[in-house]
XYZ file of C-alpha atoms in Angstrom:
617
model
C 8.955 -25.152 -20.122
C 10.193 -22.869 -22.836
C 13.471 -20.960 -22.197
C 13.230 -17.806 -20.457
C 13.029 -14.413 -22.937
C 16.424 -12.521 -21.604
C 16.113 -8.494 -22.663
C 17.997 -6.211 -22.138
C 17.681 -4.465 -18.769
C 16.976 -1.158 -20.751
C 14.010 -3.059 -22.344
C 12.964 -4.705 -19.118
C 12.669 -1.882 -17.097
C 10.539 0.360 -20.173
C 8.006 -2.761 -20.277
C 7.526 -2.926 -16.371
C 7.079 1.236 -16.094
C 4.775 0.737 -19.496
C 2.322 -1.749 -17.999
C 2.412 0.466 -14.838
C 0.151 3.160 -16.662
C -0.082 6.261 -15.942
C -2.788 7.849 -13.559
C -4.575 10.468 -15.641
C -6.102 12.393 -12.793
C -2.858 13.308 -11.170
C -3.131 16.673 -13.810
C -2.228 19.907 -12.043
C -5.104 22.040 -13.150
C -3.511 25.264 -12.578
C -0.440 24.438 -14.907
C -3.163 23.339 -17.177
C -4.800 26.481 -16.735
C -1.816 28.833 -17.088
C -0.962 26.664 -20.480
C -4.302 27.026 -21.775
C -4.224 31.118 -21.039
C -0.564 31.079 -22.936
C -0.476 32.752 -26.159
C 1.710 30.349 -27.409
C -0.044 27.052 -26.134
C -0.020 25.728 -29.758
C 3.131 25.115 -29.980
C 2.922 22.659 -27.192
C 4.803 21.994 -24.160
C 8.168 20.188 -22.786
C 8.942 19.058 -19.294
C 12.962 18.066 -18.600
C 13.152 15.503 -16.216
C 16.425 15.201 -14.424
C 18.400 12.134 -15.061
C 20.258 10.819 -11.477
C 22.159 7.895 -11.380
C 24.718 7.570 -8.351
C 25.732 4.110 -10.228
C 26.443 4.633 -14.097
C 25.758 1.284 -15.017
C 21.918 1.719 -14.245
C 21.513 4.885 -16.159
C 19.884 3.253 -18.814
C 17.757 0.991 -16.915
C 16.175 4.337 -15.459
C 15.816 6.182 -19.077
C 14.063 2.682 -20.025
C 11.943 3.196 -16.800
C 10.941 6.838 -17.644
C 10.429 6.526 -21.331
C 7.905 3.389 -20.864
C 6.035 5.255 -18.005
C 5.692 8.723 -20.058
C 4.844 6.328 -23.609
C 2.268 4.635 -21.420
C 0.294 8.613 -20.925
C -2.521 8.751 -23.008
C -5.673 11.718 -22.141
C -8.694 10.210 -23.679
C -11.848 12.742 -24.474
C -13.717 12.501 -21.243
C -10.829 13.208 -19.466
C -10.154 16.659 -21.173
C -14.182 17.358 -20.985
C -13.810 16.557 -17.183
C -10.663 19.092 -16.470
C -12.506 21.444 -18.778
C -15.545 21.482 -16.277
C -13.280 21.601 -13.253
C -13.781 24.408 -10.762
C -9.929 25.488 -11.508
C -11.632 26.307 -15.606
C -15.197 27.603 -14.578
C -13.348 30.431 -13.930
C -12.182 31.230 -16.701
C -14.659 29.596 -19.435
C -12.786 30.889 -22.289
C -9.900 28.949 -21.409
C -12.097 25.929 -21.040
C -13.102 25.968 -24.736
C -9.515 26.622 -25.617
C -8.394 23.826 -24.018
C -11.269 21.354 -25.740
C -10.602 23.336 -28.930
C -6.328 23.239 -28.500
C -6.474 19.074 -28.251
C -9.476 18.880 -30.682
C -6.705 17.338 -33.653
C -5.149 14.696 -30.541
C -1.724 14.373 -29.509
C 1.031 14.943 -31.944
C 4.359 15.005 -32.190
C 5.387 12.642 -28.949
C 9.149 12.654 -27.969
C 11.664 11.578 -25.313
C 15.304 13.200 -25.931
C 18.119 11.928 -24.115
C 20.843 14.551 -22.446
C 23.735 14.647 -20.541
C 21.346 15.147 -17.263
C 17.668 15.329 -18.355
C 15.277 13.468 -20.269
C 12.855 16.020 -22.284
C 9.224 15.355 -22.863
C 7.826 16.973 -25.862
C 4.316 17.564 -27.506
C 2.349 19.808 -28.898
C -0.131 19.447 -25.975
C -0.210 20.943 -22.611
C 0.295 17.501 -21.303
C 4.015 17.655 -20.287
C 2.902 20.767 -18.360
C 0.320 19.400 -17.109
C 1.890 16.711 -15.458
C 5.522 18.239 -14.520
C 4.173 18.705 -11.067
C 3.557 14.758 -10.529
C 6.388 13.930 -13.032
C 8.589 15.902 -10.507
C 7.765 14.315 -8.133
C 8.053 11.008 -9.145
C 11.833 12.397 -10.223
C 12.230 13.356 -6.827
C 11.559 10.180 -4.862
C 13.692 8.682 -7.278
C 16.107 11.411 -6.715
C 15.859 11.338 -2.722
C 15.755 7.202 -2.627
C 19.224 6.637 -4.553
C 20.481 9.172 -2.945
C 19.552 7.480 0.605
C 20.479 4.404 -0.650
C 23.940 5.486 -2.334
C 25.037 6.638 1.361
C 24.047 2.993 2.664
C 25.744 0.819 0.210
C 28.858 3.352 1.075
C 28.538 3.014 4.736
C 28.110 -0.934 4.484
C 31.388 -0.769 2.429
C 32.937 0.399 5.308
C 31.472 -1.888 7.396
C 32.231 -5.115 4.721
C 28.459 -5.146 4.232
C 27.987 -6.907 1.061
C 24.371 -6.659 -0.007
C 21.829 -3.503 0.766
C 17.954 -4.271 0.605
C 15.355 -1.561 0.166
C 12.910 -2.082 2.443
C 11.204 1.569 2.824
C 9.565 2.362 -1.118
C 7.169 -0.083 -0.422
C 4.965 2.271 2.450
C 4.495 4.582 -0.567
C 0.959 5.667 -0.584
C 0.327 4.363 -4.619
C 1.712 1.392 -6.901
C 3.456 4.499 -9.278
C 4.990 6.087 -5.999
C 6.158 2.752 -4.752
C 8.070 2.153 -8.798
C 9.559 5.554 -8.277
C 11.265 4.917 -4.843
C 11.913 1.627 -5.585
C 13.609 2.097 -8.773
C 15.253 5.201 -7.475
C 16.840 2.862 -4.494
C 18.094 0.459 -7.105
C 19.585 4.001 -9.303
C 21.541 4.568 -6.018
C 22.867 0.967 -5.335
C 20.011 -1.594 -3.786
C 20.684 -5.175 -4.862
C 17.055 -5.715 -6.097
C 14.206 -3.558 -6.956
C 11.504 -4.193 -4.671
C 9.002 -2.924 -7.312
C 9.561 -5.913 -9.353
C 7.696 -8.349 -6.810
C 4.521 -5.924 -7.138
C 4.982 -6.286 -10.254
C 4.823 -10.292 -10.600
C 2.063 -10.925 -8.258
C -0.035 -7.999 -8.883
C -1.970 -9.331 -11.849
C -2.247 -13.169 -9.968
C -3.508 -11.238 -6.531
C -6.549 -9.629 -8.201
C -7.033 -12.852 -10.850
C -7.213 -16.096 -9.347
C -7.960 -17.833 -12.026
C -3.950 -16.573 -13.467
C -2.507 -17.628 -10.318
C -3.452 -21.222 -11.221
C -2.887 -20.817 -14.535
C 0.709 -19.827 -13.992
C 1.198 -22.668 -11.418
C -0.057 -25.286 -13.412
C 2.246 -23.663 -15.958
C 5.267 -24.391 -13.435
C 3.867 -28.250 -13.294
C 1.563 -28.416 -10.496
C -1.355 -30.425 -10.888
C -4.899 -28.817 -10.726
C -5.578 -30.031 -7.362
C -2.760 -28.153 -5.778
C -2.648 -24.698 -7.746
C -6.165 -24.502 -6.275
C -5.215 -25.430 -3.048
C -1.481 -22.502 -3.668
C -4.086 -19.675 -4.792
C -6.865 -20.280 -1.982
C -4.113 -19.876 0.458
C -2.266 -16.484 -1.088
C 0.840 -18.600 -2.740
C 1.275 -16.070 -5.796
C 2.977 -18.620 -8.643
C 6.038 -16.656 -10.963
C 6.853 -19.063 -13.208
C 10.885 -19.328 -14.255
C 10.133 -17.336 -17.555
C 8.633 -14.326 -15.775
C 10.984 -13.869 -12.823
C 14.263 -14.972 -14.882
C 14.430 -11.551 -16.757
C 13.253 -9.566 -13.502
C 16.360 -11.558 -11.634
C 18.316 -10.137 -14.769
C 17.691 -6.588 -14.973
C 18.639 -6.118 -11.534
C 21.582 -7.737 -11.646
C 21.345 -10.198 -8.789
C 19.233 -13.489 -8.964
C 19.013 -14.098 -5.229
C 16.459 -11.477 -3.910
C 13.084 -11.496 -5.002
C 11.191 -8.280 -4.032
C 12.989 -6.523 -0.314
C 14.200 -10.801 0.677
C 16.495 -13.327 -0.468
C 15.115 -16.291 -2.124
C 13.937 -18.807 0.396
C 15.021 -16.743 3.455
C 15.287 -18.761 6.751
C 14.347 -17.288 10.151
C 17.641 -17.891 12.070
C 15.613 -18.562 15.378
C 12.751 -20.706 13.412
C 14.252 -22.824 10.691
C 12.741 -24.836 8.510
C 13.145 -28.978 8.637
C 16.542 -27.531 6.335
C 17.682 -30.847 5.031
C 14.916 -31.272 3.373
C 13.943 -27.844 1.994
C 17.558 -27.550 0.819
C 17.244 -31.188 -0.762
C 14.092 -29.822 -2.745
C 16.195 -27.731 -4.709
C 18.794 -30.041 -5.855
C 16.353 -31.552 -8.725
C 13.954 -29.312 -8.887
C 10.419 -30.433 -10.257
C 8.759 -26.932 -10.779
C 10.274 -23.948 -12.095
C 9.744 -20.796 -10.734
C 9.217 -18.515 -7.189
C 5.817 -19.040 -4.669
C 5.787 -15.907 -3.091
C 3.474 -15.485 0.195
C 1.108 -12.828 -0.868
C 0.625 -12.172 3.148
C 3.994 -11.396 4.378
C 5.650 -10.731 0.885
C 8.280 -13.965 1.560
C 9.286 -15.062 -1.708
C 10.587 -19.513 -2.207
C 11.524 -21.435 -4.984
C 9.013 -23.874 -6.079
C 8.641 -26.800 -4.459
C 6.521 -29.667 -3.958
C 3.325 -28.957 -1.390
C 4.825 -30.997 1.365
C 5.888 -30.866 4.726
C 8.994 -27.774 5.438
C 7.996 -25.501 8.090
C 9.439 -23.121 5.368
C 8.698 -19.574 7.743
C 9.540 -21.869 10.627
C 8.593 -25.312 11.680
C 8.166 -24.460 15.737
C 6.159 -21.735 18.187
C 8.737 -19.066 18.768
C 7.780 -16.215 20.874
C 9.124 -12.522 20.045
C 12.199 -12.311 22.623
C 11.054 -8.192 23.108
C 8.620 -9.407 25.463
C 9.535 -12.345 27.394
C 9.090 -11.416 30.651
C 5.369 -10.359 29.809
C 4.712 -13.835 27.528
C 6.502 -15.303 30.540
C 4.382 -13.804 33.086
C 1.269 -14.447 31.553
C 1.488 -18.159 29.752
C -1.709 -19.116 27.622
C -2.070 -22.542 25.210
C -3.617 -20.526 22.748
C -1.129 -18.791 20.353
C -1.148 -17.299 16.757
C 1.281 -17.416 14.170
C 2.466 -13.851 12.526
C 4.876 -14.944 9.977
C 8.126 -16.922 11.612
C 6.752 -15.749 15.322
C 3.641 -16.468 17.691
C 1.724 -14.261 19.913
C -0.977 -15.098 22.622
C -4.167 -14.893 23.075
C -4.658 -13.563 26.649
C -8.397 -14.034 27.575
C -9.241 -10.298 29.776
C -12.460 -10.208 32.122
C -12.633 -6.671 33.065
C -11.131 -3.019 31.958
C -8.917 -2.901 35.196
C -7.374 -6.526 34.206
C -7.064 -5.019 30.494
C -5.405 -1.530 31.642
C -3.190 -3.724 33.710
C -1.981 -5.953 31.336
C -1.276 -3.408 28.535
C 1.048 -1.364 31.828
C 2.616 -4.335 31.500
C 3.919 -4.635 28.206
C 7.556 -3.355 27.709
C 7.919 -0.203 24.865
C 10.567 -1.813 22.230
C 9.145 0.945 19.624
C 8.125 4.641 19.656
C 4.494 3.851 20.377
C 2.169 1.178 21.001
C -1.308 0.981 18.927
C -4.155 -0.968 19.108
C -6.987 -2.452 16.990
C -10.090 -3.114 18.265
C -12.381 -5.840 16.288
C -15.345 -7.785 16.893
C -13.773 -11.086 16.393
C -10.370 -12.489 15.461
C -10.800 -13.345 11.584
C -8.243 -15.738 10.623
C -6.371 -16.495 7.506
C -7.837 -19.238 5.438
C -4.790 -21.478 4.231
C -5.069 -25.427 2.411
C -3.562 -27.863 4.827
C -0.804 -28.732 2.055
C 0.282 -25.167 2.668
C 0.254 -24.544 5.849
C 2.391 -27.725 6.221
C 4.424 -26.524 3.835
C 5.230 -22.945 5.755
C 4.237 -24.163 9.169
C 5.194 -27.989 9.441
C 3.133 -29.336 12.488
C 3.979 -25.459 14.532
C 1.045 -23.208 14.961
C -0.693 -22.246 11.880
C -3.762 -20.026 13.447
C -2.636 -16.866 11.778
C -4.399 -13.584 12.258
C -5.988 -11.806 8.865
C -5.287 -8.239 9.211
C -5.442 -7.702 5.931
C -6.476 -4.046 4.617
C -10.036 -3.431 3.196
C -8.599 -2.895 -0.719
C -6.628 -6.381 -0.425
C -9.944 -8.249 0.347
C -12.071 -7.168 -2.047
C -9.746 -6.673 -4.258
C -10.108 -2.963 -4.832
C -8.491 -0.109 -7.182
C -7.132 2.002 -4.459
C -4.923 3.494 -6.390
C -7.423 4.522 -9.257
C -9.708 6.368 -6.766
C -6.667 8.000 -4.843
C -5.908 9.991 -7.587
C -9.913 10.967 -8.428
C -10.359 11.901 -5.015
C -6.864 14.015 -4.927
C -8.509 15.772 -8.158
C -11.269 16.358 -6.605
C -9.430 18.062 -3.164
C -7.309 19.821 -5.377
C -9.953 21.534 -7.704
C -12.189 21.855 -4.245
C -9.160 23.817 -2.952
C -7.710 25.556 -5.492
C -11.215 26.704 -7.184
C -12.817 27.832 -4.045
C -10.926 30.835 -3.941
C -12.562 33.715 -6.253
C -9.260 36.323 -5.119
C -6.384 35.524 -7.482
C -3.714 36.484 -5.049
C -5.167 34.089 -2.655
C -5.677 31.579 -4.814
C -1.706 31.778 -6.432
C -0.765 31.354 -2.402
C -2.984 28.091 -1.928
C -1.373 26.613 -5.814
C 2.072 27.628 -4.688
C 1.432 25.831 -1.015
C 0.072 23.199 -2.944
C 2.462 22.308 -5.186
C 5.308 22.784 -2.269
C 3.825 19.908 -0.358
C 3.005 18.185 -3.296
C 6.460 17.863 -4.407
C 7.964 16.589 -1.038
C 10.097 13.298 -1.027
C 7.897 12.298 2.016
C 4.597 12.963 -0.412
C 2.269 14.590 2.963
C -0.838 15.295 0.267
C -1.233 11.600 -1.057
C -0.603 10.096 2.726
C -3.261 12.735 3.471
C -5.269 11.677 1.186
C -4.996 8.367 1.723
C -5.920 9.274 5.064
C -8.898 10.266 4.129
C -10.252 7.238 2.175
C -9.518 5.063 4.847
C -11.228 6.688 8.296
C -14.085 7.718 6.309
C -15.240 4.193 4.499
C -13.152 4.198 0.919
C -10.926 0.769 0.851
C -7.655 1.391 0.812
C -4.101 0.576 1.362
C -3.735 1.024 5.104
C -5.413 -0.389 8.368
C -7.231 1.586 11.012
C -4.885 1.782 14.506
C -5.549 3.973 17.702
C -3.245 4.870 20.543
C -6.289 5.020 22.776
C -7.073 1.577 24.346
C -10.857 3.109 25.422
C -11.109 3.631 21.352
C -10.107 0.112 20.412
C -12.565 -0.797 23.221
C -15.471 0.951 21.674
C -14.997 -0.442 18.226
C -14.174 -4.358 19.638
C -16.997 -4.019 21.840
C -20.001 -2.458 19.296
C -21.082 -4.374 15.914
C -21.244 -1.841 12.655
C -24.147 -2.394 10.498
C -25.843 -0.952 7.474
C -29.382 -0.076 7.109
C -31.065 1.666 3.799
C -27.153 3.139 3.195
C -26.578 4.449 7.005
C -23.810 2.723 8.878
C -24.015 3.037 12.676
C -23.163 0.761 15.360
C -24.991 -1.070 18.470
C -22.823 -1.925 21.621
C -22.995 -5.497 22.363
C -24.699 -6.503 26.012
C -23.463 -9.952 27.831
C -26.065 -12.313 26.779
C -24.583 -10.729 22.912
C -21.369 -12.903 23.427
C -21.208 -15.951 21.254
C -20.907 -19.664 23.313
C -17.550 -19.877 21.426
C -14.319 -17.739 22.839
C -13.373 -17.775 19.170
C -16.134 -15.632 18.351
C -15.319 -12.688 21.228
C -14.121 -9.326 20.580
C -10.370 -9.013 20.279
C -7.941 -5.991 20.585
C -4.499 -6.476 18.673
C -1.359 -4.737 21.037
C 0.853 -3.931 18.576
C 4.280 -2.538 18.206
C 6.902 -2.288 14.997
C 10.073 -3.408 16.564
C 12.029 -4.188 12.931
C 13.620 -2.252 10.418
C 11.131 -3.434 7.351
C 7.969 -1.557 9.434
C 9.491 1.196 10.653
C 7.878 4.508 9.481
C 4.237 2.284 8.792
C 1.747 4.566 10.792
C 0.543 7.786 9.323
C -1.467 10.463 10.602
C -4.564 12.507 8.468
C -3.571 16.260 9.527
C -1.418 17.734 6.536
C -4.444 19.063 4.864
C -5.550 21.440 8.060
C -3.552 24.387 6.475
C -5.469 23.931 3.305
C -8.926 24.370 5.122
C -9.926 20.725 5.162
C -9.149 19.610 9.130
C -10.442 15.624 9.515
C -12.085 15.536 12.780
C -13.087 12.002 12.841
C -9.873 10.814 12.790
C -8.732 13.014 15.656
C -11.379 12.535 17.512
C -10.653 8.632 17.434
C -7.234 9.112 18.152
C -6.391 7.213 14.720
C -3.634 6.420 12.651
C -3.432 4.385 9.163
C -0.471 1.638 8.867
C -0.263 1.193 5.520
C 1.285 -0.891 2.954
C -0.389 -3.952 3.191
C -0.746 -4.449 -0.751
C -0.332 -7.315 -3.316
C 2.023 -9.095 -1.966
C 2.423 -8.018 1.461
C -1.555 -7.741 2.655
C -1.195 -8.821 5.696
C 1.835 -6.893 7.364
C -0.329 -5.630 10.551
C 0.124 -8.876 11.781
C 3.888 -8.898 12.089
C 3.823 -6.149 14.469
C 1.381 -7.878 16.802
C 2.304 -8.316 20.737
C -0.650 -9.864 21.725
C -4.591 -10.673 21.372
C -6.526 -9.686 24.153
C -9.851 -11.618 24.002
C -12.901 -9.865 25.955
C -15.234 -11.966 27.788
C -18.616 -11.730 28.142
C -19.408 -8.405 30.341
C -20.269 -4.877 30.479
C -17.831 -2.921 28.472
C -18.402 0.671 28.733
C -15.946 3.086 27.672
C -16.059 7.128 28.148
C -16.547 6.882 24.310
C -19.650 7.384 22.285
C -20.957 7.181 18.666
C -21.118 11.141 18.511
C -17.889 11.718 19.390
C -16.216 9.306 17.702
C -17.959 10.421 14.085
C -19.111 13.872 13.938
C -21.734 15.086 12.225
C -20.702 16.701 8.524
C -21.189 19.969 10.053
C -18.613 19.562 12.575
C -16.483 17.729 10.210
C -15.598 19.489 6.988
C -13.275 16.584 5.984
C -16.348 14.443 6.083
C -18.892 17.092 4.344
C -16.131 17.180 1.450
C -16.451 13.135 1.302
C -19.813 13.078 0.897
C -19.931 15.515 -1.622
C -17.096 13.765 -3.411
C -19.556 10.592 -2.958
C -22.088 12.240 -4.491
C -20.537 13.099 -8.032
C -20.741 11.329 -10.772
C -17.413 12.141 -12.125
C -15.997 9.466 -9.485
C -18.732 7.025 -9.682
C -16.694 4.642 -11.911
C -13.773 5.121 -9.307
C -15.267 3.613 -6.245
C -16.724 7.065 -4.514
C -19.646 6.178 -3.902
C -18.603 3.252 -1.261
C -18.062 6.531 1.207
C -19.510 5.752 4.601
C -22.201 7.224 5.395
C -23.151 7.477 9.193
C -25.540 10.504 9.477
C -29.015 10.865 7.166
């Protein structure tokens, strides 16, 4: 294998934020608007963005990061046509022709000047304008991330704390907000960058056929990077992840983990996984595309590498111990049962049950326990001869290996021009822009979780899982099969004689609680865009939540919170809920009126709207 291509971290870090791109849509139309109305839009705009770096040594890393990400902007034609015919412009119609008539010649004059403290954009287009608003607040989750992390590698200082991992930027609702915390934790003093496993695995996760290119690059035969890529093994070759290691200064920590982590209560047959190292046959990092563990290469044998035994979560023992089932399945280095339930009073009994290690409890209600599909090489290889059953809980977007992050931004357009251009009183309109742009710009980025939100509880596949804190909900949707007929989705509750011969066909309801650091802060709510005249009622009327984050190379992250499987036997399951109250109609529901119409536009065809459930002719 050749020798790794070392550049300098400066150079890295441009390349990485270059190849991120840049999502067009994300355009505040009012700036562009204002601009536009300017008397001196010709001569272009300039956006300063403020340069932070708590460690000095990395300050060039993040002007590498920022001038690849703003190089990588580029507005083609049907993009200015498209904010020209915005609700924000129709307006104003004058304006609309200046703008089409102001970016007629195409974008001149690009440049990046370095200060003391700021970085300043600089065109003769409206574009740094344009854009300040999401520029800003990229700059501030870079800002707010460093600083967070500056005070922990300080406070572990104190405590003789060596090493601080970032393990929050990745719950950022898009790939370009995840770079921005990420890099901004690194800025303020993580050891790695967590981005930089996104990154690597990205491009393998969404082409198979790379993954086994790049394996068979690191000298495995074309038997086993099959076998690696059917089972979500995401191959970095040596010459990839050696100038990633680099740039962040510290060659141990792939991603949020060290290199070939061990569980310290489910190790791995260690002789031999340490012995694999000592002449190493491939070059390079596997990395578990489920639970985002990253390994050196090795050979697809036997390890028990995320634990070679059936180790139950020690949060719960008195319940596991109180209620003992042979059945188990494996969530990363730990097990959970499968408790088989016959009634709702046995159900409500067992969940009383449960001890509260976290804030809250949620639950997931599906119509059968889908599993993981894994090669038996690999499950060997993470498993050894433990349980391997593991549950797939693996977001929509992950499994068919959707754009999420494409469509976010279309559908935030959209919500944004619906919002901002439904107001004909100027006054009113300046309050919702300014209200807008407040929330907007927040470090804990309410309007894209919001958003998010949205796609997900009304049929768009995206980055987070449905969860309810009402058992009676996860009831309903375990216990009725969805179904789609002439483009209307509805459901039909399952009687007894429904029930497959086979328990491992039965309806299931996940218990499921984040007791660890890493999945803290994972469950959002859909409410933040209430004040702007858009309330979500399905959502609320389900009692939902999103837990988010399962992405690239950490799809199936669900599943590491789980407690326990309840599997429903054949019976009557009726719950106080019902189809009508769980999805209202679009004229209870303006959330779900403004999805449909988004699914109806062509403007967003090309980004995935259309796949909008529909539920009501």
């Amino acid at each position: 294998m050749a020798r790794p291509e070392m550049l300098e971290p400066k150079e890295v870090f441009r390349r990485v934020f270059l190849e991120l791109g840049f999502p067009i849509l994300s355009v505040d139309l009012t700036d562009l608007q204002k601009f536009v109305a300017h008397p001196d839009a010709k001569e272009g705009g300039t956006y300063d963005l403020l340069l932070v770096s708590p460690r000095g040594d990395r300050r060039d890393a993040l002007i590498g990061a920022w001038r690849g990400l703003i190089r990588s902007i580029e507005i083609p034609p049907a993009a200015v046509d498209l904010f020209a015919r915005s609700t924000v412009f129709k307006t104003a119609p004058v304006l609309a022709e200046n703008l089409r008539r102001l970016l007629a010649a195409g974008q001149q004059n690009w440049m990046v000047a370095e200060g003391a403290e700021h970085l300043r954009w600089s065109e003769t287009t409206p574009w740094p304008v344009a854009y300040s608003m999401f520029l800003g607040h990229l700059a501030r989750l870079i800002l707010g991330y460093s600083t967070m992390l500056d005070q922990r590698v300080r406070a572990g200082k104190e405590k003789g704390i060596g090493a601080t991992l970032d393990q929050a930027s990745r719950l950022q609702p898009t790939r370009h907000h995840y770079a921005a915390a990420s890099l901004g934790a690194w800025v303020g003093g993580a050891t790695a960058i967590q981005y930089f496993s996104f990154y690597a695995t990205d491009p393998q996760c969404r082409k198979p056929e790379k993954n086994e290119e790049y394996a068979r690059r690191m000298r495995y035969g074309a038997t086993d990077a099959a076998a690696l890529t059917r089972s979500g093994l995401i191959a970095v070759p040596a010459s990839l992840a050696a100038p990633l290691l680099n740039a962040q200064g510290d060659s141990t920590v792939f991603g949020a983990l060290p290199i070939d982590e061990w569980s310290g209560v489910n190790l791995p047959y260690l002789t031999k996984a340490i012995k694999d190292l000592k002449k190493p046959r491939h070059h390079g990092l596997l990395v578990d595309k489920y639970y985002r563990a990253p390994f050196y290469a090795r050979p697809l044998v036997k390890r028990g590498l995320l634990g070679r035994k059936d180790v139950l979560r020690d949060h719960y023992a008195d319940f596991y111990k109180a209620h003992a089932t042979t059945e188990l399945i494996r969530c990363k280095h730990y097990c959970a049962p499968i408790i088989n339930v016959q009634d709702r009073d046995q159900l409500a009994s067992l969940i009383a049950e449960i001890p509260l290690r976290a804030e809250a409890m949620h639950f997931r209600g599906q119509s059968r326990l889908h599993e993981l599909k894994r090669d038996p090489k690999v499950r060997a290889l993470l498993f050894g001869d433990s349980t391997s059953r593991e549950p797939s809980l693996i977001t929509s977007a992950a499994r068919t290996n959707f754009d999420y992050d494409a469509l976010h931004f279309a559908l935030r357009y959209y919500i944004q021009d619906r919002i901002l251009g439904a107001t004909p009183d100027p006054m009113e309109s300046l309050r919702k822009h300014t209200a807008w742009r407040e929330q907007s710009m927040l470090i804990t980025s309410p309007i894209d979780y919001a958003v998010m939100a949205l796609a997900q509880h009304y049929g768009l596949p995206s980055h987070g899982l449905d969860v309810t804190d009402d058992v009676d909900v996860a009831l309903w949707f375990a216990t009725n099969r969805f179904q789609t007929i002439d483009g209307i989705s509805s459901y039909t509750t399952m009687r007894s004689c429904d029930w497959d011969d086979h328990s491992a066909e039965w309806p299931v309801i996940f218990a499921s609680q984040q007791v660890t650091h890493s999945l803290n802060m994972s469950t959002q709510t859909c409410e933040e865009l209430d004040k702007f005249g858009l309330p979500a009622m399905r959502p609320r009327r389900q009692k939902a939540s999103f837990f988010l984050g399962g992405h690239s190379d950490h799809q199936n992250r669900l599943a590491e919170t789980v407690v326990c499987a309840f599997r429903l036997a054949p019976g009557d399951w009726s719950t106080a809920c019902t189809f009508d109250g769980l999805f209202p109609s679009p004229a209870e529901d303006p959330a779900y009126a403004a999805m449909l119409e988004f699914a109806a536009s062509a403007d967003f065809r090309q980004y995935g709207a259309g796949k909008v459930a529909r539920y009501h002719r």
